[in-house]
Tab-separated table of C-alpha atoms in Angstrom:
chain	number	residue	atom	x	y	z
A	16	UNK	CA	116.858	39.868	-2.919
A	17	UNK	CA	114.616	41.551	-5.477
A	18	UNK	CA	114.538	44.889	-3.295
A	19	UNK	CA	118.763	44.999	-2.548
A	20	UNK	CA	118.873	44.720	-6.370
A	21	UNK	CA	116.517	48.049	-6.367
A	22	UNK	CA	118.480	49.148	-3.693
A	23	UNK	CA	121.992	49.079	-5.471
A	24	UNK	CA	119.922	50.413	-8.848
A	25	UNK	CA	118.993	53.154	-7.286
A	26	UNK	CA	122.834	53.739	-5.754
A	27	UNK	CA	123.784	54.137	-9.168
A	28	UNK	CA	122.074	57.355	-9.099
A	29	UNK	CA	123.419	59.387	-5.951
A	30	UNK	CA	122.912	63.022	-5.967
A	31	UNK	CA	124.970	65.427	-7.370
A	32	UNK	CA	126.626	62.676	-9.868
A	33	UNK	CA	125.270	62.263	-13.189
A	34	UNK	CA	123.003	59.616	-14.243
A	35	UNK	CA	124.606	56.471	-16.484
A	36	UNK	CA	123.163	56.694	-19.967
A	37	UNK	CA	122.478	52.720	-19.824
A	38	UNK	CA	119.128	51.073	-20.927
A	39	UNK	CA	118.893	47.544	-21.039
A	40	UNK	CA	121.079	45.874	-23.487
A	41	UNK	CA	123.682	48.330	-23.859
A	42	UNK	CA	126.610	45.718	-24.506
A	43	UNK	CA	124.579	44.075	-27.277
A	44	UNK	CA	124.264	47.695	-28.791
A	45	UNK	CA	128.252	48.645	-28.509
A	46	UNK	CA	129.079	44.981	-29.406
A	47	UNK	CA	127.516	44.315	-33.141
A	48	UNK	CA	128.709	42.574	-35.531
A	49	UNK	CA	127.976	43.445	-38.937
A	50	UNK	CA	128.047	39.899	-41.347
A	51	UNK	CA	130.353	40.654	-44.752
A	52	UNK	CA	130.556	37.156	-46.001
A	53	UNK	CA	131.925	33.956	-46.017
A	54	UNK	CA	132.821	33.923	-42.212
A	55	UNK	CA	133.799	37.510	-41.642
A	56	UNK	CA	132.460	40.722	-39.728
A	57	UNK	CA	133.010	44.185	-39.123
A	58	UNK	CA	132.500	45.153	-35.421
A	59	UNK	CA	134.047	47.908	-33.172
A	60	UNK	CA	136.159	47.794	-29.878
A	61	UNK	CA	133.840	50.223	-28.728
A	62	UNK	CA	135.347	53.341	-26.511
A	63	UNK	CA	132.249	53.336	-24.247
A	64	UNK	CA	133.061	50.196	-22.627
A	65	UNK	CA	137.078	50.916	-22.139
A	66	UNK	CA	139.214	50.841	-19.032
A	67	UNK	CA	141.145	54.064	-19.056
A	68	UNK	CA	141.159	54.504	-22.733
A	69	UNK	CA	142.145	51.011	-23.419
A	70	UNK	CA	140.379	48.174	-24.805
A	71	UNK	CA	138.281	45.886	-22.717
A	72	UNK	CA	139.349	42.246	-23.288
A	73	UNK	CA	135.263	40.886	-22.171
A	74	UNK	CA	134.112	43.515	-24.568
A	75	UNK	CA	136.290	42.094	-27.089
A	76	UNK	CA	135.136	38.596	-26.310
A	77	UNK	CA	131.624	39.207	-26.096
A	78	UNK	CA	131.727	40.789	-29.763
A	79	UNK	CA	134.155	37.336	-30.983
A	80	UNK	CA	131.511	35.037	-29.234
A	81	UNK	CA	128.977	36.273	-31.288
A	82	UNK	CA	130.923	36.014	-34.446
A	83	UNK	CA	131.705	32.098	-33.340
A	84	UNK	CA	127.675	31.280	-32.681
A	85	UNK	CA	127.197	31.577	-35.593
A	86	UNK	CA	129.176	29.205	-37.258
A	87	UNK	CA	127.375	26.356	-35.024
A	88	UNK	CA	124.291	24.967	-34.133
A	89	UNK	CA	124.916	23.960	-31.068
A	90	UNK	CA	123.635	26.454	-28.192
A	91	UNK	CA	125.797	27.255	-25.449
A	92	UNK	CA	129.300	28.344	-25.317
A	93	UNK	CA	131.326	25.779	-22.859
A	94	UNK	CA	134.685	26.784	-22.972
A	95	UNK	CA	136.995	29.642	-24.194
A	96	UNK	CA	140.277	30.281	-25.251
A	97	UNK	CA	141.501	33.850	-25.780
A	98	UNK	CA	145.452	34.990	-26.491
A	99	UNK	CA	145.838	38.560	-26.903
A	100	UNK	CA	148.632	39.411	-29.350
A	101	UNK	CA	148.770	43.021	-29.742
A	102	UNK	CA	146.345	45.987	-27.856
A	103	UNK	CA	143.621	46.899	-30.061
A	104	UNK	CA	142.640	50.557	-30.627
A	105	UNK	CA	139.076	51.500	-29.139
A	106	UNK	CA	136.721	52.806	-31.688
A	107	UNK	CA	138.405	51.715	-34.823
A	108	UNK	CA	136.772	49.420	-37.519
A	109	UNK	CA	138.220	45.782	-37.082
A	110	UNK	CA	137.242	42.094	-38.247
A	111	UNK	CA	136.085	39.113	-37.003
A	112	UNK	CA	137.278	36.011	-39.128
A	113	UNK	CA	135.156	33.022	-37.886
A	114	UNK	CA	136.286	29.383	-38.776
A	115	UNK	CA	134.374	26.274	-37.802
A	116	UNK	CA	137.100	23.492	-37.173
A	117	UNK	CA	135.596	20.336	-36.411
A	118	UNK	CA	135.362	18.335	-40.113
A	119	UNK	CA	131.718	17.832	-39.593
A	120	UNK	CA	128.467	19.182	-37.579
A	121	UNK	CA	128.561	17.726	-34.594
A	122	UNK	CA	125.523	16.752	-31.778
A	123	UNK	CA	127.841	17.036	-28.711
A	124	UNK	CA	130.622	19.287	-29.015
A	125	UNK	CA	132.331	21.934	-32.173
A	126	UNK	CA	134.921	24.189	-32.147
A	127	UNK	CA	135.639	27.507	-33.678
A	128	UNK	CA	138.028	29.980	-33.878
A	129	UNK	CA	137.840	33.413	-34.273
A	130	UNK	CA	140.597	35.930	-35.099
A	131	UNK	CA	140.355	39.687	-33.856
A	132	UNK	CA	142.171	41.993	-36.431
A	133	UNK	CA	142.485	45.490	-36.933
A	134	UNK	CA	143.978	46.982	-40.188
A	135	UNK	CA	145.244	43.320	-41.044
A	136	UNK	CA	146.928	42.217	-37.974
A	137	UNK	CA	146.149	39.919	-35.010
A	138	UNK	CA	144.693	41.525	-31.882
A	139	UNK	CA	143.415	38.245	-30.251
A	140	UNK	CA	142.857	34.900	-31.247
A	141	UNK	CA	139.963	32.923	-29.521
A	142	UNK	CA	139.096	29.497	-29.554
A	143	UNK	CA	135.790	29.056	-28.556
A	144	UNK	CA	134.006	25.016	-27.733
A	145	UNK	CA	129.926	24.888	-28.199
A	146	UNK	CA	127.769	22.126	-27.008
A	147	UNK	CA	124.752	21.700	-24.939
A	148	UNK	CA	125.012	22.247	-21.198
A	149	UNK	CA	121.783	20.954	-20.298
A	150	UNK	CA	122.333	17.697	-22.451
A	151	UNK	CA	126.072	16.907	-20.945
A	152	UNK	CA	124.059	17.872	-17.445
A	153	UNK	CA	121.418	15.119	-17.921
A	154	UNK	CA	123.767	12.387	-19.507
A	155	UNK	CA	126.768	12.644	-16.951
A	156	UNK	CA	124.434	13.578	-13.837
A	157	UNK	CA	127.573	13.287	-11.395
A	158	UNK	CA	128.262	17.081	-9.514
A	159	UNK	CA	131.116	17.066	-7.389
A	160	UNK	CA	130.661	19.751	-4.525
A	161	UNK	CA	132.440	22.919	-5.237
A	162	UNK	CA	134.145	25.699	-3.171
A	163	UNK	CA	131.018	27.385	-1.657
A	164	UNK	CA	131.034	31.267	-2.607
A	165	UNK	CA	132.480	33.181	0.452
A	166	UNK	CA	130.598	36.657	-0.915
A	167	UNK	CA	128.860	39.037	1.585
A	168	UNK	CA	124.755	39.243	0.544
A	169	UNK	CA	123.623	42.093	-1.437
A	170	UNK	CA	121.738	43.510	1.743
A	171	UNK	CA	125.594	43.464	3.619
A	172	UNK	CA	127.025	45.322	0.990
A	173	UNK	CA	123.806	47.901	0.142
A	174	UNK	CA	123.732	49.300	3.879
A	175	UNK	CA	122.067	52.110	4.584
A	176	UNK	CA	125.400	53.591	4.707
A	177	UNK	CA	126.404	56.184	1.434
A	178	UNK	CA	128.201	53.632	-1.136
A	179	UNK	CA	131.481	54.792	-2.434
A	180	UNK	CA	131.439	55.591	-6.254
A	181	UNK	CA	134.508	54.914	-7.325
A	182	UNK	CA	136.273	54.380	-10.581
A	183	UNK	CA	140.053	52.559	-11.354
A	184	UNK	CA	142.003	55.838	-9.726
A	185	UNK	CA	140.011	56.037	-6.283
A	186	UNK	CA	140.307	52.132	-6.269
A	187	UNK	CA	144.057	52.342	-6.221
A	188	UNK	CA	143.742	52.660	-2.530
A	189	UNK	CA	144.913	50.311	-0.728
A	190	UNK	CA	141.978	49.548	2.081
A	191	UNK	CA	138.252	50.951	0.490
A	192	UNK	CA	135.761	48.809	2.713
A	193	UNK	CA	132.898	47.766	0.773
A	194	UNK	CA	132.518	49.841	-2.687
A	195	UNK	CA	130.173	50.479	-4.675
A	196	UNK	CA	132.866	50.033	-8.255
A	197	UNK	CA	130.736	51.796	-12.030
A	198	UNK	CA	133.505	51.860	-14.807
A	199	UNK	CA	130.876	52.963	-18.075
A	200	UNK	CA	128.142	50.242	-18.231
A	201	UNK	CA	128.882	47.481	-15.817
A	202	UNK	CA	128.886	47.580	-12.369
A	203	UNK	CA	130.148	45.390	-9.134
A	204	UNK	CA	129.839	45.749	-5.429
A	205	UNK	CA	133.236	45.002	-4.279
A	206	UNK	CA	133.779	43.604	-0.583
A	207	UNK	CA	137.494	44.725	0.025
A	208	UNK	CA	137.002	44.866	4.093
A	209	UNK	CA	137.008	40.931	4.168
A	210	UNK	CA	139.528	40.459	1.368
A	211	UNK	CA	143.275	39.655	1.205
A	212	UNK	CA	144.888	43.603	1.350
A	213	UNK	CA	148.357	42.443	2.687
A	214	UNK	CA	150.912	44.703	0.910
A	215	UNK	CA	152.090	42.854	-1.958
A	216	UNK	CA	156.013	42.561	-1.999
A	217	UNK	CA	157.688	44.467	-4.598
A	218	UNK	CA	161.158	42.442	-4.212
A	219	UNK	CA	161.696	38.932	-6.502
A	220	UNK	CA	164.093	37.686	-4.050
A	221	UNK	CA	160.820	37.661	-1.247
A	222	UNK	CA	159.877	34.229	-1.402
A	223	UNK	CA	157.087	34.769	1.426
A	224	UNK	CA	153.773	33.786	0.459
A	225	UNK	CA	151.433	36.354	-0.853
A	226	UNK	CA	148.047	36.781	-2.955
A	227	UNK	CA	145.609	39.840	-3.490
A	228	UNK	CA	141.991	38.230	-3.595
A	229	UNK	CA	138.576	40.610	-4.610
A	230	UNK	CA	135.044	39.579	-4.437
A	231	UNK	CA	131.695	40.616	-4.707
A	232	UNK	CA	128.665	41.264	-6.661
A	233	UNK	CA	128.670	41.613	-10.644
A	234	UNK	CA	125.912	42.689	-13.657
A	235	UNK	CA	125.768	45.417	-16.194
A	236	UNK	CA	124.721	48.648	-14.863
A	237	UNK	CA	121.223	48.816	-16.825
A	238	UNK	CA	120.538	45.410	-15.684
A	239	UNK	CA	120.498	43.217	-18.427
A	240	UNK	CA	119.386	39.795	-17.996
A	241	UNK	CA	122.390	37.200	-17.588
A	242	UNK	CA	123.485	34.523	-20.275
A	243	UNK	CA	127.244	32.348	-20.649
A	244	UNK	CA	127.818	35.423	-23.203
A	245	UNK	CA	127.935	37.921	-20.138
A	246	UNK	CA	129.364	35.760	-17.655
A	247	UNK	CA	132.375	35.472	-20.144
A	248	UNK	CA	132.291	39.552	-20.374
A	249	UNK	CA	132.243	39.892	-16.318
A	250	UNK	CA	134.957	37.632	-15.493
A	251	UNK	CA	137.412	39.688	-17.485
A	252	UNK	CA	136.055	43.240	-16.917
A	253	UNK	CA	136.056	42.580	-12.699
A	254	UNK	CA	138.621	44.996	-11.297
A	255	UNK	CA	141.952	43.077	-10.998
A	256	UNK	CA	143.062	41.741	-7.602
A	257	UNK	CA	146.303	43.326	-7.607
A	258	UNK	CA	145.174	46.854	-7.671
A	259	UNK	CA	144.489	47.092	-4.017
A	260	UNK	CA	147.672	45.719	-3.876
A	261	UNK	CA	150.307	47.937	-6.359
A	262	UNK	CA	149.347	50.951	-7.938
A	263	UNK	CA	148.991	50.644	-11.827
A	264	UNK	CA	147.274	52.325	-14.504
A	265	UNK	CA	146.331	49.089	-16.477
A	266	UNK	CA	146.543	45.237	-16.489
A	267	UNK	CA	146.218	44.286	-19.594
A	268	UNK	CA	145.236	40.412	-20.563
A	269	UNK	CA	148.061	38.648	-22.166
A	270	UNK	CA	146.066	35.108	-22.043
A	271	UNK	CA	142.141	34.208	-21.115
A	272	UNK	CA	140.977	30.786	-20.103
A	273	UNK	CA	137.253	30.250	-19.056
A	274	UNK	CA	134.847	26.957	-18.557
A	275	UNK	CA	131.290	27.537	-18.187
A	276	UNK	CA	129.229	24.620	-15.951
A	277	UNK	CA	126.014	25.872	-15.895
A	278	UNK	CA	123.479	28.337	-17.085
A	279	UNK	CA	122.554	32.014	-15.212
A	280	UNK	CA	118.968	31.102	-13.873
A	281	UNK	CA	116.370	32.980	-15.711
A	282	UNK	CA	116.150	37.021	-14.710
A	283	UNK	CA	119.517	36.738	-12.919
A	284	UNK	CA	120.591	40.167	-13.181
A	285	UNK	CA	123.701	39.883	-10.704
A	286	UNK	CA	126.210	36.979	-10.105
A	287	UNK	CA	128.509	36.471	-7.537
A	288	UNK	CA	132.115	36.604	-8.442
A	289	UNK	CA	135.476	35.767	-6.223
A	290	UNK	CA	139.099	36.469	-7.987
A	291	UNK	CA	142.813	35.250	-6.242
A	292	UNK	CA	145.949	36.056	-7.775
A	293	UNK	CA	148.543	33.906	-6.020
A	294	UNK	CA	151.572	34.406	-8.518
A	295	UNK	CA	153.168	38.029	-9.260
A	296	UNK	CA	156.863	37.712	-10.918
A	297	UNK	CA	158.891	40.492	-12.570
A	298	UNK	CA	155.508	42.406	-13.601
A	299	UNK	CA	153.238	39.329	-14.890
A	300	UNK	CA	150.474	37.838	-12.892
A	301	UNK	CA	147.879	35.354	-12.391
A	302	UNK	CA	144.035	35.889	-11.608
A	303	UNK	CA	142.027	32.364	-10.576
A	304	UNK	CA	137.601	33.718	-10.977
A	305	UNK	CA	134.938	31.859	-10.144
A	306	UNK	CA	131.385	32.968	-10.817
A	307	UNK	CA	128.427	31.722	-8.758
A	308	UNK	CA	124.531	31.850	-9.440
A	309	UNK	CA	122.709	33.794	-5.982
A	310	UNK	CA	122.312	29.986	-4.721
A	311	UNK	CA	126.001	29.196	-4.922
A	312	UNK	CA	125.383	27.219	-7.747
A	313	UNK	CA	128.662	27.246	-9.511
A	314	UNK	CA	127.990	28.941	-13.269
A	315	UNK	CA	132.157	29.415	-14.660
A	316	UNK	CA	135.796	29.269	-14.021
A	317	UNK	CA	138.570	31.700	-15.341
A	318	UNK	CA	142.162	31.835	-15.346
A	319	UNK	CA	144.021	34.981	-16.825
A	320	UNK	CA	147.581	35.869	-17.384
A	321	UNK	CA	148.037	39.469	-17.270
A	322	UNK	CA	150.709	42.343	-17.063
A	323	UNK	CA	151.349	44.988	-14.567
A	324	UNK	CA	151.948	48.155	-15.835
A	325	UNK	CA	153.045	51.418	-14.081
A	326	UNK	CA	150.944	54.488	-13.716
């Protein structure tokens, strides 16, 4: 495992393309939050991490998840909340407002909320719950099996054969093969070959059954180590479903629900990551994630409402 991971490093930089500008922690750096007092910080939507010149709604969460820590001592993030109310302009000064909600401290579970503005209005509202995954993991002890992850090894999709670089235009098409996918500083090896690439149906009268379903490999392109904060970054950033289905410029979140069950394991650099979308009506969709550890070891759950816009 540890040499595919060198293996897909090294893809990054094929000749005759430029090298990323990515050292280790480069989310952390474009994602700061700056404390001004009594629950409120100054952060960025920064451009470096946007999709086509828009906003990136795990960017955006990463940066409100860090505002929400720190209103709690409790250690790991176990649930989020996100509704996005208006598109927030990349590389503009905006505030967190952080609010602790539960009456008093808590051993087991708090919540906070934390509103994204920029220039005084809404951009998203999260509500994020903290508690203690290894404590609830000890205490409860009962793990129903869950869906195994059906993702090709790293080794299938590193072949000896030249990966495709490809960014959100190229991925438009509508049959790739396995990809090699870099959009700024994350990256994912996409298996398309083995994935649902039925044309999706444009007409709403069409009640035949349909669903566009991506998987693969996901990390940030200068390897950073994994924690919930990331995993809640990748399962927004991974390239929608639906674009090897209908060409689109973006899909942009309108709603983002994730539950976290576990912890990356230490120096987990990639995770394995499968999205469906099963529902498409009159240009608004659905995208089910689910995010395993490299033993199949089930880390988070997502489910996103999203639009479809045109090129």
């Amino acid at each position: 495992e540890h040499a595919a991971r060198r293996a897909i490093h090294s893809s990054l930089f094929l000749p005759g393309r430029r090298a990323l500008s990515c050292s280790l922690g480069s989310i952390d750096r474009h994602s700061k939050i700056f404390n001004t007092g009594q629950g409120t910080f100054r952060t960025t939507a920064s451009k470096k991490f946007s999709i086509l010149g828009n906003p990136n709604g795990g960017q955006l969460t990463y940066a409100a998840l860090s505002a929400a820590a720190t209103q709690t001592d409790l250690p790991d993030i176990i649930s989020l909340q996100a509704t996005f109310c208006k598109v927030a302009k990349t590389d503009s000064e905006s505030e967190l407002v952080a609010r602790r909600l539960t009456a008093k401290k808590s051993k087991t579970q708090e919540r906070v909320s934390v509103s994204y503005q920029q220039g005084g209005d809404s951009m998203v509202e999260f509500m994020f719950t903290f508690g203690d995954i290894e404590v609830n993991s000890v205490r409860r002890g009962f793990s129903y099996p869950s869906e195994m992850a059906h993702v090709p090894p790293l080794t299938h999709l590193t072949s000896p054969d030249d990966p495709k670089l490809v960014d959100y235009s190229k991925f438009l098409d509508e049959k790739m093969g396995h990809m090699l996918f870099i959009a700024k500083r994350h990256r994912f090896l996409v298996d398309t070959e083995d994935s649902s690439c039925t044309l999706f149906h444009k007409h709403v009268h069409d009640k035949a059954s349909r669903e566009s379903r991506l998987r693969g490999w996901g990390g940030h392109a200068d390897e950073k180590y994994l924690e919930l904060q990331d995993i809640a970054y990748l399962l927004d950033a991974f390239p929608p479903p639906i674009l090897s289905q209908e060409p689109t410029s973006w899909v942009p979140t309108i709603t983002y629900n994730v539950n976290f069950f576990s912890k990356p394991p230490p120096k987990t650099s990639l995770v394995k990551l499968d999205f469906q979308t099963r529902v498409a009506q009159s240009g608004t969709i659905n995208c089910d994630g689910m995010c395993w550890d490299q033993d199949d070891n089930i880390i988070a759950t997502s489910r996103q409402m999203a639009r479809v816009w045109k090129p």
